[in-house]
PDB file of C-alpha atoms in Angstrom:
ATOM      1  CA  UNK A  18      15.652  -5.734  -7.350  1.00 42.00           C
ATOM      2  CA  UNK A  19      15.244  -9.863  -7.566  1.00 39.00           C
ATOM      3  CA  UNK A  20      12.758 -11.285  -4.915  1.00 42.00           C
ATOM      4  CA  UNK A  21      13.409 -15.098  -4.429  1.00 40.00           C
ATOM      5  CA  UNK A  22      11.211 -17.494  -2.535  1.00 38.00           C
ATOM      6  CA  UNK A  23      14.032 -17.870   0.086  1.00 37.00           C
ATOM      7  CA  UNK A  24      13.938 -14.136   0.972  1.00 41.00           C
ATOM      8  CA  UNK A  25      13.516 -13.272   4.276  1.00 39.00           C
ATOM      9  CA  UNK A  26      10.217 -11.661   5.281  1.00 41.00           C
ATOM     10  CA  UNK A  27      11.123  -7.857   5.041  1.00 43.00           C
ATOM     11  CA  UNK A  28      10.656  -5.656   7.773  1.00 41.00           C
ATOM     12  CA  UNK A  29       7.270  -3.431   7.502  1.00 45.00           C
ATOM     13  CA  UNK A  30       4.875  -2.547  10.078  1.00 46.00           C
ATOM     14  CA  UNK A  31       2.945  -5.292   8.697  1.00 58.00           C
ATOM     15  CA  UNK A  32       5.412  -7.463  10.347  1.00 44.00           C
ATOM     16  CA  UNK A  33       5.107  -6.303  13.833  1.00 42.00           C
ATOM     17  CA  UNK A  34       2.144  -8.027  15.074  1.00 40.00           C
ATOM     18  CA  UNK A  35       0.469 -11.301  14.262  1.00 40.00           C
ATOM     19  CA  UNK A  36      -2.860 -10.283  14.866  1.00 39.00           C
ATOM     20  CA  UNK A  37      -3.376  -6.910  13.082  1.00 38.00           C
ATOM     21  CA  UNK A  38      -7.152  -6.948  14.832  1.00 34.00           C
ATOM     22  CA  UNK A  39      -5.142  -6.132  18.122  1.00 37.00           C
ATOM     23  CA  UNK A  40      -4.419  -2.574  16.769  1.00 40.00           C
ATOM     24  CA  UNK A  41      -7.802  -1.566  16.100  1.00 36.00           C
ATOM     25  CA  UNK A  42      -8.373  -0.420  19.604  1.00 36.00           C
ATOM     26  CA  UNK A  43      -5.455   1.892  19.326  1.00 37.00           C
ATOM     27  CA  UNK A  44      -6.494   3.131  16.069  1.00 38.00           C
ATOM     28  CA  UNK A  45      -9.558   5.203  16.645  1.00 35.00           C
ATOM     29  CA  UNK A  46     -10.169   8.020  13.740  1.00 35.00           C
ATOM     30  CA  UNK A  47      -9.814  11.399  14.624  1.00 37.00           C
ATOM     31  CA  UNK A  48     -12.919  13.702  13.680  1.00 35.00           C
ATOM     32  CA  UNK A  49     -13.154  16.908  11.979  1.00 36.00           C
ATOM     33  CA  UNK A  50     -11.962  18.136   8.280  1.00 42.00           C
ATOM     34  CA  UNK A  51      -9.056  19.920   7.026  1.00 44.00           C
ATOM     35  CA  UNK A  52      -7.797  23.002   9.373  1.00 47.00           C
ATOM     36  CA  UNK A  53      -6.190  25.815   8.473  1.00 51.00           C
ATOM     37  CA  UNK A  54      -6.762  29.516   7.154  1.00 54.00           C
ATOM     38  CA  UNK A  55      -9.213  29.894   4.320  1.00 54.00           C
ATOM     39  CA  UNK A  56      -7.769  30.514   0.919  1.00 61.00           C
ATOM     40  CA  UNK A  57      -4.552  28.286   2.486  1.00 71.00           C
ATOM     41  CA  UNK A  58      -2.641  26.360  -0.288  1.00 88.00           C
ATOM     42  CA  UNK A  59      -3.626  22.384   0.463  1.00 86.00           C
ATOM     43  CA  UNK A  60      -0.003  21.403   0.247  1.00 91.00           C
ATOM     44  CA  UNK A  61       0.762  23.878   3.287  1.00 92.00           C
ATOM     45  CA  UNK A  62      -2.462  22.215   5.039  1.00 91.00           C
ATOM     46  CA  UNK A  63      -0.822  19.075   4.739  1.00 93.00           C
ATOM     47  CA  UNK A  64       2.589  19.934   6.234  1.00 90.00           C
ATOM     48  CA  UNK A  65       4.493  20.366   2.838  1.00 93.00           C
ATOM     49  CA  UNK A  66       6.532  23.166   1.877  1.00 91.00           C
ATOM     50  CA  UNK A  67       5.855  22.997  -2.074  1.00 93.00           C
ATOM     51  CA  UNK A  68       3.397  21.254  -4.093  1.00 93.00           C
ATOM     52  CA  UNK A  69       3.574  17.877  -4.881  1.00 93.00           C
ATOM     53  CA  UNK A  70       4.994  16.976  -8.675  1.00 92.00           C
ATOM     54  CA  UNK A  71       2.407  15.905 -10.674  1.00 90.00           C
ATOM     55  CA  UNK A  72       3.090  12.171 -11.757  1.00 87.00           C
ATOM     56  CA  UNK A  73       3.951  11.693 -15.453  1.00 85.00           C
ATOM     57  CA  UNK A  74       1.151   9.482 -17.511  1.00 84.00           C
ATOM     58  CA  UNK A  75       2.907   6.211 -18.160  1.00 80.00           C
ATOM     59  CA  UNK A  76       4.100   6.503 -21.648  1.00 64.00           C
ATOM     60  CA  UNK A  77       3.437   2.914 -22.659  1.00 55.00           C
ATOM     61  CA  UNK A  78       0.649   0.178 -21.760  1.00 47.00           C
ATOM     62  CA  UNK A  79       0.930  -0.932 -18.022  1.00 51.00           C
ATOM     63  CA  UNK A  80       3.738  -3.727 -17.352  1.00 49.00           C
ATOM     64  CA  UNK A  81       2.986  -7.225 -16.814  1.00 45.00           C
ATOM     65  CA  UNK A  82       4.072  -6.688 -13.254  1.00 42.00           C
ATOM     66  CA  UNK A  83       7.768  -6.230 -14.513  1.00 46.00           C
ATOM     67  CA  UNK A  84       9.365  -9.425 -13.021  1.00 44.00           C
ATOM     68  CA  UNK A  85      11.078  -9.115  -9.711  1.00 51.00           C
ATOM     69  CA  UNK A  86      11.414 -12.937 -10.174  1.00 52.00           C
ATOM     70  CA  UNK A  87      10.667 -15.375 -12.983  1.00 49.00           C
ATOM     71  CA  UNK A  88       7.310 -16.632 -11.486  1.00 53.00           C
ATOM     72  CA  UNK A  89       6.997 -19.548 -14.193  1.00 52.00           C
ATOM     73  CA  UNK A  90       4.168 -20.160 -16.663  1.00 57.00           C
ATOM     74  CA  UNK A  91       0.819 -18.499 -15.588  1.00 87.00           C
ATOM     75  CA  UNK A  92       2.132 -17.535 -12.410  1.00 95.00           C
ATOM     76  CA  UNK A  93       1.635 -13.682 -11.505  1.00 97.00           C
ATOM     77  CA  UNK A  94       5.128 -11.682 -11.181  1.00 96.00           C
ATOM     78  CA  UNK A  95       6.142 -10.698  -7.672  1.00 97.00           C
ATOM     79  CA  UNK A  96       7.367  -7.303  -7.503  1.00 97.00           C
ATOM     80  CA  UNK A  97       8.988  -4.676  -5.255  1.00 97.00           C
ATOM     81  CA  UNK A  98       9.736  -2.017  -7.675  1.00 95.00           C
ATOM     82  CA  UNK A  99       8.565  -1.062 -11.203  1.00 95.00           C
ATOM     83  CA  UNK A 100      11.190  -0.852 -13.899  1.00 93.00           C
ATOM     84  CA  UNK A 101      10.551   2.618 -15.218  1.00 92.00           C
ATOM     85  CA  UNK A 102      12.272   5.671 -16.392  1.00 90.00           C
ATOM     86  CA  UNK A 103       9.707   7.612 -14.818  1.00 94.00           C
ATOM     87  CA  UNK A 104      10.643   9.718 -11.416  1.00 95.00           C
ATOM     88  CA  UNK A 105       7.849   8.176  -9.501  1.00 97.00           C
ATOM     89  CA  UNK A 106       7.390   5.859  -6.422  1.00 97.00           C
ATOM     90  CA  UNK A 107       4.252   4.410  -5.051  1.00 98.00           C
ATOM     91  CA  UNK A 108       2.512   4.497  -1.812  1.00 98.00           C
ATOM     92  CA  UNK A 109       0.919   1.370  -0.322  1.00 98.00           C
ATOM     93  CA  UNK A 110      -0.969   0.932   2.785  1.00 97.00           C
ATOM     94  CA  UNK A 111      -1.904  -2.303   4.631  1.00 95.00           C
ATOM     95  CA  UNK A 112      -4.475  -3.802   6.602  1.00 93.00           C
ATOM     96  CA  UNK A 113      -7.046  -1.240   6.983  1.00 92.00           C
ATOM     97  CA  UNK A 114      -7.230  -0.775  11.045  1.00 90.00           C
ATOM     98  CA  UNK A 115      -6.870   2.991  10.575  1.00 87.00           C
ATOM     99  CA  UNK A 116      -9.714   4.843   9.501  1.00 90.00           C
ATOM    100  CA  UNK A 117      -9.006   8.696  10.242  1.00 89.00           C
ATOM    101  CA  UNK A 118     -11.380  10.958   7.816  1.00 92.00           C
ATOM    102  CA  UNK A 119      -9.082  13.378   7.514  1.00 94.00           C
ATOM    103  CA  UNK A 120      -6.668  11.191   5.673  1.00 95.00           C
ATOM    104  CA  UNK A 121      -9.474  10.965   3.125  1.00 96.00           C
ATOM    105  CA  UNK A 122      -9.144  14.600   2.860  1.00 96.00           C
ATOM    106  CA  UNK A 123      -5.141  14.555   2.473  1.00 96.00           C
ATOM    107  CA  UNK A 124      -5.708  12.132  -0.331  1.00 97.00           C
ATOM    108  CA  UNK A 125      -8.578  14.368  -1.814  1.00 96.00           C
ATOM    109  CA  UNK A 126      -6.765  17.765  -1.800  1.00 95.00           C
ATOM    110  CA  UNK A 127      -3.409  16.680  -2.573  1.00 96.00           C
ATOM    111  CA  UNK A 128      -4.648  14.184  -5.401  1.00 95.00           C
ATOM    112  CA  UNK A 129      -2.506  11.654  -3.859  1.00 96.00           C
ATOM    113  CA  UNK A 130      -2.624   8.221  -5.566  1.00 96.00           C
ATOM    114  CA  UNK A 131      -2.369   5.438  -2.943  1.00 97.00           C
ATOM    115  CA  UNK A 132      -3.069   1.892  -2.865  1.00 98.00           C
ATOM    116  CA  UNK A 133      -4.668   0.398   0.103  1.00 97.00           C
ATOM    117  CA  UNK A 134      -4.258  -3.561   0.395  1.00 98.00           C
ATOM    118  CA  UNK A 135      -7.495  -4.494   2.810  1.00 97.00           C
ATOM    119  CA  UNK A 136      -7.572  -7.659   5.200  1.00 97.00           C
ATOM    120  CA  UNK A 137     -11.363  -8.234   5.589  1.00 97.00           C
ATOM    121  CA  UNK A 138     -10.910  -9.132   9.352  1.00 96.00           C
ATOM    122  CA  UNK A 139      -9.619  -5.718  10.277  1.00 95.00           C
ATOM    123  CA  UNK A 140     -10.924  -3.541   7.667  1.00 95.00           C
ATOM    124  CA  UNK A 141     -14.210  -5.126   7.283  1.00 92.00           C
ATOM    125  CA  UNK A 142     -15.851  -3.100  10.254  1.00 91.00           C
ATOM    126  CA  UNK A 143     -14.968   0.177   8.528  1.00 93.00           C
ATOM    127  CA  UNK A 144     -15.432  -0.662   4.709  1.00 96.00           C
ATOM    128  CA  UNK A 145     -17.745   2.477   4.427  1.00 96.00           C
ATOM    129  CA  UNK A 146     -14.165   4.811   5.290  1.00 96.00           C
ATOM    130  CA  UNK A 147     -12.451   2.903   2.570  1.00 97.00           C
ATOM    131  CA  UNK A 148     -15.547   3.683  -0.015  1.00 97.00           C
ATOM    132  CA  UNK A 149     -14.681   6.959   0.865  1.00 97.00           C
ATOM    133  CA  UNK A 150     -10.958   6.770   0.033  1.00 97.00           C
ATOM    134  CA  UNK A 151     -12.297   5.016  -3.373  1.00 97.00           C
ATOM    135  CA  UNK A 152     -14.342   7.842  -4.264  1.00 97.00           C
ATOM    136  CA  UNK A 153     -11.421  10.193  -3.967  1.00 97.00           C
ATOM    137  CA  UNK A 154      -9.101   7.984  -5.868  1.00 95.00           C
ATOM    138  CA  UNK A 155      -7.514   5.307  -3.937  1.00 97.00           C
ATOM    139  CA  UNK A 156      -6.925   1.862  -5.236  1.00 97.00           C
ATOM    140  CA  UNK A 157      -8.298  -1.172  -2.942  1.00 98.00           C
ATOM    141  CA  UNK A 158      -6.174  -4.417  -3.342  1.00 98.00           C
ATOM    142  CA  UNK A 159      -6.142  -7.924  -1.540  1.00 98.00           C
ATOM    143  CA  UNK A 160      -4.360  -8.522   1.454  1.00 98.00           C
ATOM    144  CA  UNK A 161      -6.180 -11.780   2.586  1.00 98.00           C
ATOM    145  CA  UNK A 162      -9.358 -12.316   4.761  1.00 98.00           C
ATOM    146  CA  UNK A 163      -7.760 -12.850   8.187  1.00 97.00           C
ATOM    147  CA  UNK A 164      -3.780 -11.973   7.548  1.00 96.00           C
ATOM    148  CA  UNK A 165      -2.599 -15.367   8.098  1.00 95.00           C
ATOM    149  CA  UNK A 166       1.019 -16.020   7.033  1.00 96.00           C
ATOM    150  CA  UNK A 167       0.309 -17.876   3.967  1.00 98.00           C
ATOM    151  CA  UNK A 168       4.154 -19.526   3.255  1.00 97.00           C
ATOM    152  CA  UNK A 169       3.803 -23.285   3.825  1.00 97.00           C
ATOM    153  CA  UNK A 170      -0.003 -23.548   3.876  1.00 98.00           C
ATOM    154  CA  UNK A 171      -1.753 -26.037   1.878  1.00 98.00           C
ATOM    155  CA  UNK A 172      -3.151 -24.849  -1.290  1.00 98.00           C
ATOM    156  CA  UNK A 173      -6.537 -25.174  -0.020  1.00 98.00           C
ATOM    157  CA  UNK A 174      -6.052 -22.802   3.021  1.00 98.00           C
ATOM    158  CA  UNK A 175      -4.066 -20.152   0.810  1.00 98.00           C
ATOM    159  CA  UNK A 176      -6.776 -20.401  -1.949  1.00 98.00           C
ATOM    160  CA  UNK A 177      -9.397 -19.551   0.755  1.00 98.00           C
ATOM    161  CA  UNK A 178      -7.559 -16.467   2.258  1.00 98.00           C
ATOM    162  CA  UNK A 179      -7.029 -15.031  -1.136  1.00 98.00           C
ATOM    163  CA  UNK A 180     -10.250 -15.860  -3.036  1.00 98.00           C
ATOM    164  CA  UNK A 181     -12.022 -14.985  -0.140  1.00 98.00           C
ATOM    165  CA  UNK A 182     -11.157 -11.536   0.030  1.00 98.00           C
ATOM    166  CA  UNK A 183     -11.740 -11.250  -3.738  1.00 98.00           C
ATOM    167  CA  UNK A 184     -15.160 -12.135  -3.064  1.00 97.00           C
ATOM    168  CA  UNK A 185     -15.608  -9.736   0.007  1.00 97.00           C
ATOM    169  CA  UNK A 186     -14.218  -6.860  -2.239  1.00 97.00           C
ATOM    170  CA  UNK A 187     -16.468  -7.667  -4.944  1.00 97.00           C
ATOM    171  CA  UNK A 188     -19.391  -7.924  -2.724  1.00 96.00           C
ATOM    172  CA  UNK A 189     -18.772  -4.738  -1.046  1.00 96.00           C
ATOM    173  CA  UNK A 190     -17.088  -2.531  -3.840  1.00 96.00           C
ATOM    174  CA  UNK A 191     -18.289  -4.115  -7.077  1.00 95.00           C
ATOM    175  CA  UNK A 192     -14.406  -4.787  -7.939  1.00 94.00           C
ATOM    176  CA  UNK A 193     -12.198  -7.680  -8.089  1.00 95.00           C
ATOM    177  CA  UNK A 194      -8.519  -6.406  -7.167  1.00 97.00           C
ATOM    178  CA  UNK A 195      -5.989  -7.586  -9.642  1.00 97.00           C
ATOM    179  CA  UNK A 196      -3.259  -6.895  -7.133  1.00 98.00           C
ATOM    180  CA  UNK A 197      -2.172  -8.787  -3.771  1.00 98.00           C
ATOM    181  CA  UNK A 198       0.075  -8.548  -1.060  1.00 98.00           C
ATOM    182  CA  UNK A 199       0.755 -11.631   1.004  1.00 98.00           C
ATOM    183  CA  UNK A 200       0.714 -10.730   4.914  1.00 96.00           C
ATOM    184  CA  UNK A 201       4.453 -10.509   6.184  1.00 95.00           C
ATOM    185  CA  UNK A 202       5.618 -10.628   2.536  1.00 96.00           C
ATOM    186  CA  UNK A 203       5.584 -14.294   3.264  1.00 97.00           C
ATOM    187  CA  UNK A 204       4.868 -16.365   0.268  1.00 98.00           C
ATOM    188  CA  UNK A 205       5.660 -19.557  -1.651  1.00 98.00           C
ATOM    189  CA  UNK A 206       4.994 -21.129  -5.214  1.00 97.00           C
ATOM    190  CA  UNK A 207       1.717 -22.203  -3.488  1.00 98.00           C
ATOM    191  CA  UNK A 208       0.612 -18.958  -2.721  1.00 98.00           C
ATOM    192  CA  UNK A 209       1.259 -17.875  -6.446  1.00 98.00           C
ATOM    193  CA  UNK A 210      -0.925 -20.686  -7.624  1.00 97.00           C
ATOM    194  CA  UNK A 211      -3.594 -19.661  -5.549  1.00 98.00           C
ATOM    195  CA  UNK A 212      -3.648 -16.106  -6.363  1.00 98.00           C
ATOM    196  CA  UNK A 213      -3.320 -16.927 -10.012  1.00 97.00           C
ATOM    197  CA  UNK A 214      -6.544 -18.951  -9.361  1.00 97.00           C
ATOM    198  CA  UNK A 215      -8.187 -16.296  -7.818  1.00 97.00           C
ATOM    199  CA  UNK A 216      -7.723 -13.648 -10.509  1.00 96.00           C
ATOM    200  CA  UNK A 217      -4.293 -11.956  -9.206  1.00 97.00           C
ATOM    201  CA  UNK A 218      -2.133 -10.862 -11.811  1.00 97.00           C
ATOM    202  CA  UNK A 219       0.870  -9.193  -9.598  1.00 97.00           C
ATOM    203  CA  UNK A 220       2.103  -9.904  -6.230  1.00 98.00           C
ATOM    204  CA  UNK A 221       3.119  -6.959  -4.572  1.00 98.00           C
ATOM    205  CA  UNK A 222       5.977  -6.333  -1.955  1.00 97.00           C
ATOM    206  CA  UNK A 223       8.000  -3.393  -1.234  1.00 97.00           C
ATOM    207  CA  UNK A 224      11.440  -2.261  -1.572  1.00 96.00           C
ATOM    208  CA  UNK A 225      11.105   0.429   1.358  1.00 96.00           C
ATOM    209  CA  UNK A 226       8.613   1.088   4.506  1.00 95.00           C
ATOM    210  CA  UNK A 227       7.939   4.189   6.188  1.00 93.00           C
ATOM    211  CA  UNK A 228       7.767   3.721  10.048  1.00 88.00           C
ATOM    212  CA  UNK A 229       7.095   6.246  12.583  1.00 86.00           C
ATOM    213  CA  UNK A 230       9.912   8.571  11.569  1.00 84.00           C
ATOM    214  CA  UNK A 231      11.956   7.496   8.734  1.00 89.00           C
ATOM    215  CA  UNK A 232      12.168   4.866   5.412  1.00 93.00           C
ATOM    216  CA  UNK A 233      13.740   1.632   6.127  1.00 93.00           C
ATOM    217  CA  UNK A 234      15.244  -0.566   3.260  1.00 93.00           C
ATOM    218  CA  UNK A 235      14.956  -4.449   3.734  1.00 86.00           C
ATOM    219  CA  UNK A 236      17.859  -4.818   0.940  1.00 83.00           C
ATOM    220  CA  UNK A 237      19.567  -2.685  -1.904  1.00 81.00           C
ATOM    221  CA  UNK A 238      20.177   0.927  -2.057  1.00 83.00           C
ATOM    222  CA  UNK A 239      19.256   2.976   1.232  1.00 89.00           C
ATOM    223  CA  UNK A 240      17.678   5.907  -1.005  1.00 91.00           C
ATOM    224  CA  UNK A 241      14.571   6.109  -2.911  1.00 95.00           C
ATOM    225  CA  UNK A 242      14.827   5.232  -6.721  1.00 95.00           C
ATOM    226  CA  UNK A 243      12.646   5.506  -9.353  1.00 95.00           C
ATOM    227  CA  UNK A 244       9.843   2.642  -9.657  1.00 96.00           C
ATOM    228  CA  UNK A 245      10.349   1.996  -5.433  1.00 97.00           C
ATOM    229  CA  UNK A 246       6.968   0.295  -3.735  1.00 98.00           C
ATOM    230  CA  UNK A 247       6.739   1.970  -0.638  1.00 98.00           C
ATOM    231  CA  UNK A 248       4.828   0.074   2.414  1.00 97.00           C
ATOM    232  CA  UNK A 249       3.648   3.000   4.987  1.00 93.00           C
ATOM    233  CA  UNK A 250       3.670   0.905   8.193  1.00 84.00           C
ATOM    234  CA  UNK A 251       0.337   0.373  10.133  1.00 75.00           C
ATOM    235  CA  UNK A 252       0.509   2.531  12.989  1.00 67.00           C
ATOM    236  CA  UNK A 253       0.671   0.842  16.263  1.00 60.00           C
ATOM    237  CA  UNK A 254       0.622   3.535  18.932  1.00 61.00           C
ATOM    238  CA  UNK A 255      -1.677   6.175  17.647  1.00 62.00           C
ATOM    239  CA  UNK A 256       0.998   8.447  17.270  1.00 71.00           C
ATOM    240  CA  UNK A 257       2.382   9.679  14.566  1.00 84.00           C
ATOM    241  CA  UNK A 258      -0.881   9.492  12.964  1.00 87.00           C
ATOM    242  CA  UNK A 259      -1.333   7.928   9.265  1.00 90.00           C
ATOM    243  CA  UNK A 260      -1.160  11.615   8.171  1.00 91.00           C
ATOM    244  CA  UNK A 261       1.820  12.790   9.751  1.00 91.00           C
ATOM    245  CA  UNK A 262       3.954   9.634   8.612  1.00 92.00           C
ATOM    246  CA  UNK A 263       2.648  10.087   5.005  1.00 95.00           C
ATOM    247  CA  UNK A 264       3.345  14.020   5.234  1.00 94.00           C
ATOM    248  CA  UNK A 265       7.192  12.909   6.238  1.00 94.00           C
ATOM    249  CA  UNK A 266       7.456  10.486   3.363  1.00 96.00           C
ATOM    250  CA  UNK A 267       6.183  12.901   1.182  1.00 97.00           C
ATOM    251  CA  UNK A 268       8.806  15.601   2.167  1.00 95.00           C
ATOM    252  CA  UNK A 269      11.328  12.695   1.546  1.00 95.00           C
ATOM    253  CA  UNK A 270       9.805  12.087  -1.900  1.00 96.00           C
ATOM    254  CA  UNK A 271      10.062  15.648  -2.869  1.00 96.00           C
ATOM    255  CA  UNK A 272      13.467  16.184  -1.504  1.00 94.00           C
ATOM    256  CA  UNK A 273      14.804  13.070  -3.953  1.00 94.00           C
ATOM    257  CA  UNK A 274      12.983  14.764  -6.876  1.00 94.00           C
ATOM    258  CA  UNK A 275      10.355  12.240  -7.332  1.00 96.00           C
ATOM    259  CA  UNK A 276       6.817  12.173  -7.836  1.00 96.00           C
ATOM    260  CA  UNK A 277       4.156  10.047  -6.498  1.00 97.00           C
ATOM    261  CA  UNK A 278       2.650   7.364  -9.322  1.00 96.00           C
ATOM    262  CA  UNK A 279      -0.518   5.561  -9.389  1.00 96.00           C
ATOM    263  CA  UNK A 280       0.716   1.770  -8.756  1.00 97.00           C
ATOM    264  CA  UNK A 281      -2.317   0.413 -10.706  1.00 96.00           C
ATOM    265  CA  UNK A 282      -1.405   2.495 -13.778  1.00 95.00           C
ATOM    266  CA  UNK A 283       1.997   0.442 -14.277  1.00 94.00           C
ATOM    267  CA  UNK A 284       0.754  -2.766 -12.995  1.00 92.00           C
TER     268      UNK A 284
END
């Protein structure tokens, strides 16, 4: 689905508060580990009625972003879905305000490939939590230092936000992300130039977002399709939890005969 520079900022939880730091107070992590009778199948423990379908291994080398718009020479492509014949969708999470240790258990037990787009001012106080998520297979990617709306800012300011978070993640985790999500989905050509200069190879938007109860679609068909990138909205109310929203989403994915793929394997 084409995404243009003139696109309206898509609605996702990442758009609902201009300052995600305000969400930290209401996003305290619950303690404890997975509950349920001994020997219970993990999928049942997490509210699913059937095991997750395994994602296929991509048949070819990762796509160079799969153009959602022509980005121009040397600029990273902007994507909200991946052109693939595999029956997979991709789960992404923004900011890093929620640090529920049981979500780590969920990712581990379901072997759930997720991509976390982290903002330093939000996630920084809890980077140990994201180290645990990374240890069970989550991908960690760039969502700026301070969650500033980038579109319209000078090049130096945009570069500072993007490269600054590259440096933070390199220092903390020993990695320099290849993927970047601009706060609120707002970007311009300057954003793409700055992202490229910071080592970003793809700018990742979303075609659907998961709120407290259901999926919403900023544009296009109101149904999941293979290759769709889904943004799971940050929680602003502490209920339903990140685990519960993820479980609701997984049940919808299963009903539509899809699996969850690893975004980093396709970009």
